[in-house]
XYZ file of C-alpha atoms in Angstrom:
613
model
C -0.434 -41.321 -22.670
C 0.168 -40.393 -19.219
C -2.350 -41.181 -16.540
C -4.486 -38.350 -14.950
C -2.769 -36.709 -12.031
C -3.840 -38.226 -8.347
C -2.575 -36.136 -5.872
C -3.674 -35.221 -2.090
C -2.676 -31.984 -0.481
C 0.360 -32.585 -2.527
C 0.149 -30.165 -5.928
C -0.105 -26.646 -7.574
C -2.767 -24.941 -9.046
C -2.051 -21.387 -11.164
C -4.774 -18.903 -11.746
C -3.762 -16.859 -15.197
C -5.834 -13.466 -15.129
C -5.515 -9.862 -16.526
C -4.530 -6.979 -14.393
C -7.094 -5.475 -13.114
C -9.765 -7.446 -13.563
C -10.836 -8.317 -9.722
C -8.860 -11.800 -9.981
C -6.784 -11.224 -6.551
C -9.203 -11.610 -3.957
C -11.367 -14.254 -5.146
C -7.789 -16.209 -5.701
C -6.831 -15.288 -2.449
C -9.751 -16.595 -1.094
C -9.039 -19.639 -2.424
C -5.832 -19.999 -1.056
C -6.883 -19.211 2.697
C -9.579 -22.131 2.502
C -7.274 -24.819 1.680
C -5.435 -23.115 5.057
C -8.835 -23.331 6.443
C -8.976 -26.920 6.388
C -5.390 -27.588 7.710
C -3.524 -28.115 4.669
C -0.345 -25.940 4.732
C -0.643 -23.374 1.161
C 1.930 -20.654 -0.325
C 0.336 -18.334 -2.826
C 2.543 -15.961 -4.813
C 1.163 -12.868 -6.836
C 3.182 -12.243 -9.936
C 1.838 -9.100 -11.382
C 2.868 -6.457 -13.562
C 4.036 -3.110 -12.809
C 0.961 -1.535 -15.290
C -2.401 -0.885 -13.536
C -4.236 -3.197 -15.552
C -4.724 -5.190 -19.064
C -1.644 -6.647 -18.815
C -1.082 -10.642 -17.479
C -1.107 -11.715 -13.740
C -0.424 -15.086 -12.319
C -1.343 -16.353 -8.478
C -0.007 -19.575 -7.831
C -0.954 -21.608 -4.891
C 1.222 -24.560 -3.499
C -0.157 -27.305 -1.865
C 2.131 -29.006 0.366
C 0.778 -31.231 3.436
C 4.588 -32.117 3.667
C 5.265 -28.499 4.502
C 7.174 -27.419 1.260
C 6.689 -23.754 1.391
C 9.128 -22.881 -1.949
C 8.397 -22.535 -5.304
C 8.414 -26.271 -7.021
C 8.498 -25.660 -10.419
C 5.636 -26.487 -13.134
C 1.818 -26.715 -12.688
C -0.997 -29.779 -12.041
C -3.893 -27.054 -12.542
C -3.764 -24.363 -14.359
C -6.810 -22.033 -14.358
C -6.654 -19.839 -17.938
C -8.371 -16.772 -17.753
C -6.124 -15.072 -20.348
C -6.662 -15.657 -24.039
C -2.770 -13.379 -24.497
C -1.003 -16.163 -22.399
C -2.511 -19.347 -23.388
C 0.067 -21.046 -24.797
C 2.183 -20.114 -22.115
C 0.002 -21.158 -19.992
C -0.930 -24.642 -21.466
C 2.462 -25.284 -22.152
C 3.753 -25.062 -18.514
C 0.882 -27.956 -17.191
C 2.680 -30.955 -15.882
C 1.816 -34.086 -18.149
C -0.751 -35.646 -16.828
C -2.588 -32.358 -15.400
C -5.219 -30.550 -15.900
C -6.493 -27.391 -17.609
C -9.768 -25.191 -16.635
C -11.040 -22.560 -18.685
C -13.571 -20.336 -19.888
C -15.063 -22.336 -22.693
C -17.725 -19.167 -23.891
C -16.025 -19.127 -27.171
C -14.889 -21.934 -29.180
C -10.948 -22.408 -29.152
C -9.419 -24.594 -31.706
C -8.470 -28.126 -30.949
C -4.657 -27.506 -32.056
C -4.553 -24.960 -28.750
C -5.004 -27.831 -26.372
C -2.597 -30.919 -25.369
C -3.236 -34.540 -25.334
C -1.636 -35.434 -22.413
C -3.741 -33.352 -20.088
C -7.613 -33.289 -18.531
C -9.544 -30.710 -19.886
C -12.087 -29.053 -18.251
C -14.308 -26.334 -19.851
C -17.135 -23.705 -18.229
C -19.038 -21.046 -19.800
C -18.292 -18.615 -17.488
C -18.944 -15.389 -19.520
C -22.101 -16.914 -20.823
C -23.018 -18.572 -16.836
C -22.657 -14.639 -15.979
C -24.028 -13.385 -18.728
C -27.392 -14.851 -17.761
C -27.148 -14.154 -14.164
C -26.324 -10.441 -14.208
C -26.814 -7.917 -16.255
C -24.317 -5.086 -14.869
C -21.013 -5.203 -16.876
C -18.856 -4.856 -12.927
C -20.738 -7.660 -11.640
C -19.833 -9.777 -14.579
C -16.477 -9.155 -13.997
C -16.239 -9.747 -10.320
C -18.587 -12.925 -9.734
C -17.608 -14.812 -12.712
C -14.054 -14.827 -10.434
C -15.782 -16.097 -7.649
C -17.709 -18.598 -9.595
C -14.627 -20.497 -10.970
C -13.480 -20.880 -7.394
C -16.788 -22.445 -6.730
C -16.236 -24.450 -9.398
C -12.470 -25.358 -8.106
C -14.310 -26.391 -4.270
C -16.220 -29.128 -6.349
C -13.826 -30.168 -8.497
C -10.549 -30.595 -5.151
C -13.336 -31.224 -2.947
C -12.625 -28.009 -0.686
C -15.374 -27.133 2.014
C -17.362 -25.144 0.912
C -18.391 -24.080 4.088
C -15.209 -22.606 4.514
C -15.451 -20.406 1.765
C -18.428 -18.722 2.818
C -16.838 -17.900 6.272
C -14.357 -16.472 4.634
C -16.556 -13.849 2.686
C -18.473 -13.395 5.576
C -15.374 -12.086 6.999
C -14.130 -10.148 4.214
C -17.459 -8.379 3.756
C -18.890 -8.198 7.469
C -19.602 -4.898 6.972
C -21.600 -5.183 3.736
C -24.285 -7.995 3.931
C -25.625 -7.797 0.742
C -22.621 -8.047 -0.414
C -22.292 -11.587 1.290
C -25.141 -12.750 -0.081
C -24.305 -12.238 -3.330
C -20.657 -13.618 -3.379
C -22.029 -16.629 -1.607
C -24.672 -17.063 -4.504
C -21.830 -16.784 -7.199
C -19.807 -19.171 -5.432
C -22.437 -21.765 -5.343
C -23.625 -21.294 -8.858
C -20.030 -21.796 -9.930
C -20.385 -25.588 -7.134
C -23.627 -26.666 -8.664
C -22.250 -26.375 -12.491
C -19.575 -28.315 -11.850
C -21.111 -31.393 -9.672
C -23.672 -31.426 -12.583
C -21.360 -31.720 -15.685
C -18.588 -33.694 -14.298
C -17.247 -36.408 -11.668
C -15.962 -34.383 -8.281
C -13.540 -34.317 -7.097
C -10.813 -34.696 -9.595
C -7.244 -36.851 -9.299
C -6.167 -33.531 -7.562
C -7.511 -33.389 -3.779
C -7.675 -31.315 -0.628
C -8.454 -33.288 2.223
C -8.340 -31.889 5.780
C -5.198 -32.056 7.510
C -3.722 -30.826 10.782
C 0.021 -29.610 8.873
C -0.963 -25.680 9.753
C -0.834 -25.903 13.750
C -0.132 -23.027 15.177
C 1.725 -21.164 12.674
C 0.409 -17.486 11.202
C -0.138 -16.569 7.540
C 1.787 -12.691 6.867
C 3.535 -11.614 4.188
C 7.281 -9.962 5.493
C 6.836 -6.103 4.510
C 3.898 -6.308 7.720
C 6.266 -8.766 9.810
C 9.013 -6.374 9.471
C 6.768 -3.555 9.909
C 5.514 -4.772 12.973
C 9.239 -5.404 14.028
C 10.143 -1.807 14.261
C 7.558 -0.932 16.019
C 8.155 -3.746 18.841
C 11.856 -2.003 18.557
C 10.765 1.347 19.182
C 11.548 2.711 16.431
C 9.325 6.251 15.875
C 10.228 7.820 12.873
C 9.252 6.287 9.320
C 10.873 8.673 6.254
C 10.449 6.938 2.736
C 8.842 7.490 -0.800
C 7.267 4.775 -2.438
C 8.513 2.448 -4.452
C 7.623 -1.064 -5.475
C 7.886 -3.262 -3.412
C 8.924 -2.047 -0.371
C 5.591 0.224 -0.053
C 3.561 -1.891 2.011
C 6.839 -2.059 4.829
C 5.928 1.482 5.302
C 2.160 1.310 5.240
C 1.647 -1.166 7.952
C 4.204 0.327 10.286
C 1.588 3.332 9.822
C -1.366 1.030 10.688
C 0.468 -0.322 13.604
C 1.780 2.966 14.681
C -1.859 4.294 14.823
C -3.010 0.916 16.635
C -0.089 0.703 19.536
C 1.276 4.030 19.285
C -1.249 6.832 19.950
C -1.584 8.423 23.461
C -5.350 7.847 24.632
C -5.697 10.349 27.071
C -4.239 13.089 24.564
C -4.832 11.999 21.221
C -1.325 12.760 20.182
C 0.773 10.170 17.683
C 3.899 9.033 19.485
C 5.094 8.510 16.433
C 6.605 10.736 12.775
C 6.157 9.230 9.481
C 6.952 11.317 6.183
C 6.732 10.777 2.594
C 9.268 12.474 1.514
C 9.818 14.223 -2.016
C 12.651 11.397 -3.023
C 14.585 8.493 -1.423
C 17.575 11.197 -1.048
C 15.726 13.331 1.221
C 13.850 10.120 3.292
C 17.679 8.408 4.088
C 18.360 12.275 4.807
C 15.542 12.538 7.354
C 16.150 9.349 9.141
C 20.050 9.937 9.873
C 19.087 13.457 10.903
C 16.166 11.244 13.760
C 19.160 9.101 13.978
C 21.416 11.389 15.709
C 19.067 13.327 17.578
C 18.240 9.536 19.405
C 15.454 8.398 17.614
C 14.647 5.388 16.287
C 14.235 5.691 13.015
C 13.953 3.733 9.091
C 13.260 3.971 5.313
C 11.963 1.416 3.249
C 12.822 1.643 -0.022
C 14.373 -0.899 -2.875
C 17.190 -0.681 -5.515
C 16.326 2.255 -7.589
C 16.069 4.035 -3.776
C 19.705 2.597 -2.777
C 21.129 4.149 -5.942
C 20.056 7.445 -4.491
C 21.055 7.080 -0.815
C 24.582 6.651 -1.692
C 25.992 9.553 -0.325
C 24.060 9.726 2.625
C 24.900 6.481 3.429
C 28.725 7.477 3.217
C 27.661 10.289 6.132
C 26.009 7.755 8.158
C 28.579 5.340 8.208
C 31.511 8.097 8.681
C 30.061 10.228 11.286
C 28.281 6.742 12.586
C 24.649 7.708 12.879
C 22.368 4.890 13.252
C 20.079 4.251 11.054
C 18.059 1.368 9.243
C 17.005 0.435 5.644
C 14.641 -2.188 4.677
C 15.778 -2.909 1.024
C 13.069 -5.142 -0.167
C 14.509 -6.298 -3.370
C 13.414 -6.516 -7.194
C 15.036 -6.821 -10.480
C 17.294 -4.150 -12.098
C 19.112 -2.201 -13.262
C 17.321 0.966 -13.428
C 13.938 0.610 -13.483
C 14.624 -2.886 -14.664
C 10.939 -4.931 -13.277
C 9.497 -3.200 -10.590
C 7.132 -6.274 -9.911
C 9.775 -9.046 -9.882
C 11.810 -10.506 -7.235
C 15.790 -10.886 -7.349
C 18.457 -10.776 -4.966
C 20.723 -7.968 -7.008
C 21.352 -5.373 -4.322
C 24.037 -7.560 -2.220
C 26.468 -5.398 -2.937
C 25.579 -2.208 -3.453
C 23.936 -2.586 -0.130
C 27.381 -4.012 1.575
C 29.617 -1.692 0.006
C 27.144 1.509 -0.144
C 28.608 5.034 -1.220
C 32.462 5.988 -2.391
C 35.593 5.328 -0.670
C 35.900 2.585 1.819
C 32.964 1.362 3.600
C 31.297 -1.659 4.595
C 27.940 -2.402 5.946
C 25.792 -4.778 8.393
C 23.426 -6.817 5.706
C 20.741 -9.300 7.722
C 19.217 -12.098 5.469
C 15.994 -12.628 6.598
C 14.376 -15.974 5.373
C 10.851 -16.080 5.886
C 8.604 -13.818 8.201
C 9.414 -14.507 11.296
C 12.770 -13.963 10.407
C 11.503 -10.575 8.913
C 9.926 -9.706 12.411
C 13.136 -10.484 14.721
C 15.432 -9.332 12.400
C 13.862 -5.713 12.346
C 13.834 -5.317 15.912
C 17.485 -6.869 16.132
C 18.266 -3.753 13.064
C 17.483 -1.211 15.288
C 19.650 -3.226 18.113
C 22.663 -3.248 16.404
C 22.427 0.313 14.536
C 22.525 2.094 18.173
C 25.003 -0.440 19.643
C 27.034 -0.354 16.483
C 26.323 3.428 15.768
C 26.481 2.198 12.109
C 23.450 2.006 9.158
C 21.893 -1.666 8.844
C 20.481 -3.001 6.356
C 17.483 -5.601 6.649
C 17.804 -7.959 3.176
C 13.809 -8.335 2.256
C 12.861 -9.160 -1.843
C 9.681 -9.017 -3.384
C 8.752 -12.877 -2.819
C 9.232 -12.599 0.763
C 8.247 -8.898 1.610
C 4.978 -8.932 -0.490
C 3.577 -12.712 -0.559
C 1.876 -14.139 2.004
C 3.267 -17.067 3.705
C 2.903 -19.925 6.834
C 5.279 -18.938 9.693
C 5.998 -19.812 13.014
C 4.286 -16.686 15.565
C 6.578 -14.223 16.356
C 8.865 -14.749 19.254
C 9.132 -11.639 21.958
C 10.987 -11.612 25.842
C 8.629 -9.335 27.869
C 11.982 -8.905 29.752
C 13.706 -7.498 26.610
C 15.441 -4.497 26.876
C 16.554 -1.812 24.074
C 19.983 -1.962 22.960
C 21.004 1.863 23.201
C 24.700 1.119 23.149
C 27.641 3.803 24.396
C 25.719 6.582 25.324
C 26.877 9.094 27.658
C 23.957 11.189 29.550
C 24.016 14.300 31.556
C 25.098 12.627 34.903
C 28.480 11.398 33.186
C 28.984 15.008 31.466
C 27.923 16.952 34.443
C 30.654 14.454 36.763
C 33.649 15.288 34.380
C 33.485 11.878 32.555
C 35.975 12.383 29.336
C 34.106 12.515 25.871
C 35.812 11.699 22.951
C 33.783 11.203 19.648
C 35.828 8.970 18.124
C 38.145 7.236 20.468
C 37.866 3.572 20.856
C 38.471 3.338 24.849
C 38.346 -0.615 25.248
C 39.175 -2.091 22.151
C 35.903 -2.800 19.751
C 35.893 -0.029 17.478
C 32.692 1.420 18.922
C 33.110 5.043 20.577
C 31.028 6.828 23.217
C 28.131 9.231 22.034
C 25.963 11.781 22.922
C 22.579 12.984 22.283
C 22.328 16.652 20.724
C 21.750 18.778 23.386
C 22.598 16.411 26.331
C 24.334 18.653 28.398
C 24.635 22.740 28.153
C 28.375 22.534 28.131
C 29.363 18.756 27.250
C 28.948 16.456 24.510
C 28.508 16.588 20.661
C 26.725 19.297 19.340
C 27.272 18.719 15.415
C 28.791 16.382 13.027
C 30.640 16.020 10.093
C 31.485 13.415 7.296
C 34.694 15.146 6.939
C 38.262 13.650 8.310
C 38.504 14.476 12.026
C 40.525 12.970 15.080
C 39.410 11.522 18.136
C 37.886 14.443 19.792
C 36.219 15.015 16.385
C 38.584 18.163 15.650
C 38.576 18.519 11.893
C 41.946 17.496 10.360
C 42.858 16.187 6.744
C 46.023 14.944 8.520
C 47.501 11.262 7.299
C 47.616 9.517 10.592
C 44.323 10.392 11.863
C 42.396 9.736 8.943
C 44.224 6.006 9.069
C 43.246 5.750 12.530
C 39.881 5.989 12.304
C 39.203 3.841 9.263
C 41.269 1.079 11.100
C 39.062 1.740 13.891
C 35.633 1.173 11.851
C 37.135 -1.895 10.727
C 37.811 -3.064 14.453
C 34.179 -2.187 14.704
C 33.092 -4.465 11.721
C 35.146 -6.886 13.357
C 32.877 -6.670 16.569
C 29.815 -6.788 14.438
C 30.828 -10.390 13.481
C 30.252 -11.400 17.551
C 26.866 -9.444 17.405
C 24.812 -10.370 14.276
C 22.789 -13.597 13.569
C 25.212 -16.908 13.038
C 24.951 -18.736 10.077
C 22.536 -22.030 10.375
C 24.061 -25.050 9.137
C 22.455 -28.466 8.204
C 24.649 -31.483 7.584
C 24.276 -34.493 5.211
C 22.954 -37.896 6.431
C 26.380 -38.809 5.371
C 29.854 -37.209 4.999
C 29.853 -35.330 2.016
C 32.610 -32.818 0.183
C 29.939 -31.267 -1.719
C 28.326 -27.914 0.318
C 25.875 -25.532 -0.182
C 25.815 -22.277 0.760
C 22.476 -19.987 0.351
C 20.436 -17.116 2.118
C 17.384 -15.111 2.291
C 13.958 -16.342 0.032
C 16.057 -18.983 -0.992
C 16.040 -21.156 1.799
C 12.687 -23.129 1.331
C 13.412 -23.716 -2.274
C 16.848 -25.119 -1.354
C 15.911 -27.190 1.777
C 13.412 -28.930 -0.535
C 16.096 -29.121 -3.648
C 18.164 -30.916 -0.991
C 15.302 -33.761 -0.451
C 15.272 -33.930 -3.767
C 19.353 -34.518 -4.411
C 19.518 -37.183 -1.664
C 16.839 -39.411 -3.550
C 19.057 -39.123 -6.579
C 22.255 -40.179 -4.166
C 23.369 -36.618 -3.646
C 24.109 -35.269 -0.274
C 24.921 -31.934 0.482
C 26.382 -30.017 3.786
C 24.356 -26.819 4.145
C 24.727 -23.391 5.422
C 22.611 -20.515 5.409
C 23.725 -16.857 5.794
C 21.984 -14.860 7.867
C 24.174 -11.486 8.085
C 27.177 -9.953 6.941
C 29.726 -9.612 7.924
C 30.380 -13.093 8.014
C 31.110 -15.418 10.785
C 34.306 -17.304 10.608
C 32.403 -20.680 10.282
C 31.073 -19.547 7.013
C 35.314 -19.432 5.911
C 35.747 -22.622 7.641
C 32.250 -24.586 5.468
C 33.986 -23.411 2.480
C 37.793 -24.819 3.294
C 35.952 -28.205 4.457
C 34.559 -28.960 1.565
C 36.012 -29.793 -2.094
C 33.278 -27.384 -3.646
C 30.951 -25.293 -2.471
C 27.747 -24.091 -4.662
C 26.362 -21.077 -4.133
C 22.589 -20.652 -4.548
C 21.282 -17.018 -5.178
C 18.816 -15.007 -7.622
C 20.821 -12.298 -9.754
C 23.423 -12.531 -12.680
C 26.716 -11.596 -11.435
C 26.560 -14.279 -8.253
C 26.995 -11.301 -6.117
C 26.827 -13.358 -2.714
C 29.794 -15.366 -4.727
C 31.980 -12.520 -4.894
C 31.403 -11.030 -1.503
C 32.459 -14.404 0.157
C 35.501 -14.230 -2.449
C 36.103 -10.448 -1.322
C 35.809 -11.714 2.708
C 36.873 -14.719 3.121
C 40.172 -14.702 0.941
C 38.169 -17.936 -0.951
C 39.658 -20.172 -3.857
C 37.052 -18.672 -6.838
C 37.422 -22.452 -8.273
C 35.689 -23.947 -5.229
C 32.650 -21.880 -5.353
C 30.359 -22.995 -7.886
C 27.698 -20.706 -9.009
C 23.964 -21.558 -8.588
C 22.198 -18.342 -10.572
C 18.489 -17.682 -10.636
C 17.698 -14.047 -12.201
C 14.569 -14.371 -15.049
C 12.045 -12.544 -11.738
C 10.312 -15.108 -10.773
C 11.010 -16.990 -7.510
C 13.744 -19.877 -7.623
C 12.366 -23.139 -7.831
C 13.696 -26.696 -5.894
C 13.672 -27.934 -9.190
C 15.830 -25.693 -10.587
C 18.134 -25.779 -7.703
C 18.387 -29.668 -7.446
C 18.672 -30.073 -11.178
C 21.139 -27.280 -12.000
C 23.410 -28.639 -9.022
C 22.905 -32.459 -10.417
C 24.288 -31.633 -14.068
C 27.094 -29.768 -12.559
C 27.860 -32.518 -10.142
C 27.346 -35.047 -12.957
C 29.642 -33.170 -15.429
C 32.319 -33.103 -12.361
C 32.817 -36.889 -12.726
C 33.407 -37.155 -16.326
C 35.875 -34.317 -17.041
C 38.594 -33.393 -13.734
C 36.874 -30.955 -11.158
C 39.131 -28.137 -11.428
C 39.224 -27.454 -15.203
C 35.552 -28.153 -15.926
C 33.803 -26.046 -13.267
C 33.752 -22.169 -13.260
């Protein structure tokens, strides 16, 4: 039989609970105490799209080493659900350890031998201690985290700051949390040996890094952009993007002396009519975004078309979950690459930035708004679920006091008024990127209106050949300059040369970096890239020719990033190697590192080109 678990700062612990049932904040709190105590820790919520009854996880990663991805399996799993049990108990590493709610008897076939078993009376502990129904629910949560501080030795003390904090307002309210918590300490050092092989001991891995999930760092990115006007509808998960811009608006963006908002946000009757209200801000010279996710895209489409054809900037925040249709609102995927790239009918093409972890999701909005107005083009800003709505450890966000906005060709009064030539849609030096006007600029001068019909330079409707050919190979000269302006690709090479590469993006990246320690101990070395925008940098075309094969790493079915490098960079389809991840729940560096090993394996027995897809 395997050996108890002994771990330090170095495991995972899942909470199984029931929708509804209070579970999130007392796990939560448990998360932010091991942070407490300098031990880096990456929760994820995965809950269902119901309001409540049905199953919720929380899973908290312990990593001193600084692993902020999804592993893979559990070394504590806290069962609070009697529907997921076996689930549950089936997914504990051997060796692990299982805590539950022993009130009523559960028979001896539902357990494993290779695991610890711990059992509390928690009903029956709460039960006895209170006698309203609520409060049983509620502090029999924060009694098994009690529990958990004896059992992985977490400070205590800790744990009551943090409800302190989290109830400042409400002191009885502290008082009672703090006397759940402890009830849940004292059971625990009384019936068994603390701490367990499992162990948080203080550390100094956090430094100076900030805990925020990336709808608020994106949020808080538009607003240090300037952006003013907010149209969107809600929609999981993307909801909380447009929420905290609201908070921070109200914070930063409310005049004092007046008491006026310097700011518009509108919840609009459907995605259609938010994309509708932002392109109209767009071309009046505001700064403006929706937030919305794949169901919303679907709906934009048209819109999108307009934006692109009349170029009107504008920006999207597509924070990604599973489809099609409704498909699961409260799971994360990576399935809108290209209906986001290639958005609306006819030929068009898009600006996509890949944001990887918060502080990506921070300087990545601001740089949206950037290159909407210098590209006078939509953007879209890449989020999904596991980055926009989990928590996680970043590095503070990084802003020049000296930085200026990026308004791009814009022609005011002065020019009009001297007898400057305006031309809509005449590329004067080259980059695909015309001069523009504000509505209303100048009396006489400038653009008044638009259209998404065909038009010439001077924006004179015509459904002429020529023209029309014109200006389409002009927007492509203008994707072209896009390539010089978004974020480059970040590449990592191998200790040693390697013709194996990797090529990955977005919520991926921590799962992969990790998958990547993990191939090199097996003799496995990878060169890697990550994409940070598209269009795509010609050393992203150059990675792939270097190497023999290429795999690509991304979470959705039809290896979308796959066929948009295939589509772009004119690849051979036999040297990219698909790496798919699409079941909802984050990818895993054990997935990565073991689906990559059996493929690189299987390479050496049979010849590379006909055994590989």
């Amino acid at each position: 039989m395997p050996k108890p678990l002994v771990r330090v700062n170095e495991f995972v612990v899942k909470f199984a609970n029931i929708n509804g049932s209070g579970s999130a904040s007392a796990n939560r709190l448990f998360a932010r105490a091991i942070l407490r105590m300098g031990v880096a820790a990456t929760p994820r919520n995965i809950f269902p799209s119901n309001i409540q009854g049905l199953p919720t996880w929380y899973e908290v990663r312990v990593s001193e080493s600084g692993h902020l991805g999804a592993r893979g399996g559990v070394d504590l799993m806290v069962a609070m659900n009697p529907q997921t049990w076996d689930k549950d108990v089936a997914s504990i590493e051997p060796g692990g350890y299982l805590f539950y709610d022993s009130t009523r008897p559960i028979p001896a076939q539902k357990f494993r031998d290779d695991i610890t078993v711990i059992g509390m009376p928690l009903t029956a502990l709460c039960n006895q201690e209170y006698s309203d129904t609520r409060e049983r629910l509620l502090f029999k949560n924060i009694m098994y985290v009690g529990a958990l501080s004896a059992l992985l030795d977490i400070d205590v003390a800790e744990l009551e700051k943090l409800i302190s904090e989290q109830f400042k307002s409400k002191e009885q309210l502290i008082a009672a949390n703090v006397h759940a918590l402890h009830l849940g300490r004292d059971y625990a050092h009384k019936h068994w040996s603390c701490p367990i092989g499992l162990r948080v001991r203080r550390a100094e891995t956090v430094g100076n890094r900030i805990f925020i999930d990336g709808n608020s760092a994106a949020a808080l990115g538009a607003v240090y952009a300037g952006a003013t006007v907010a149209a969107w509808y809600p929609i999981t998960p993307s909801t909380s993007l447009a929420e905290a811009f609201e908070r921070y608006c109200k914070r930063f963006r409310v005049d004092k002396e007046k008491g006026k908002n310097r700011f518009a946000i509108v919840q609009a009757e459907d995605e259609l009519a938010a994309i509708g209200m932002v392109i109209g801000a767009g071309w009046n010279g505001a700064r403006a975004f929706t937030a919305t996710s794949g169901p919303g895209i679907s709906l934009m489409q048209e819109f999108l078309g307009l934006a692109y054809f009349a170029e009107i900037p504008a920006v999207i925040f597509d924070v990604q979950r599973g489809g099609p249709s409704t498909g699961m609102p409260t799971r994360t995927q990576q399935a809108d690459i290209l209906a986001c790239a290639y958005a609306s009918h006819g030929d068009t093409k898009h600006i996509l930035l890949f944001p990887e972890d918060p502080a990506e999701c921070f300087a990545f909005a601001a740089d949206a708004f950037d290159l909407a107005e210098r590209l006078q083009t939509p953007v879209f800003v890449m989020l999904d679920l596991d980055i926009g709505m989990n928590e996680r450890l970043t590095e503070p966000f990084q802003w020049r006091e000296n930085r200026r906005y990026d308004r791009g060709k814009v022609l005011h009064f002065e020019d009009l008024d001297a007898g400057k030539e305006f031309a809509r849609y005449l590329d004067v030096d080259g980059d695909g990127i015309p001069w523009r006007t504000y509505p209303g600029t100048h009396p006489k001068y400038g653009a008044f209106f638009t259209r998404g019909t065909t038009k010439d330079a001077f924006a004179r409707y015509t459904e002429e050949g020529a023209p029309y050919v014109e200006n389409m190979e002009r927007l492509l000269r203008k994707f072209e300059t896009a390539k010089t302006l978004v974020p480059k690709p970040v590449l990592h090479r191998a200790s040693q040369e390697s013709r194996f590469g990797a090529l990955y993006y977005g919520s991926t990246s921590p799962a992969m970096e990790e998958a990547a320690e993990m191939l090199a101990a097996q003799g496995i070395t990878l060169d890697r890239m990550r994409i940070r925008a598209f269009p795509f940098d010609d050393s992203v075309k150059s990675f792939i020719d270097e190497h023999e094969f290429v795999f690509v790493i991304e979470q959705n079915r039809d290896a979308q990033m796959r066929s948009l490098l295939l589509i772009e960079c004119d690849a051979d389809p036999r040297k990219l190697i698909r790496v798919l991840h699409y079941d909802g729940t984050p990818i895993t560096a054990r997935f990565i590192a073991e689906t990559i090993a059996e493929k690189i394996t299987f390479s050496r027995v049979v010849p590379l080109r006909k055994a590989l897809p």
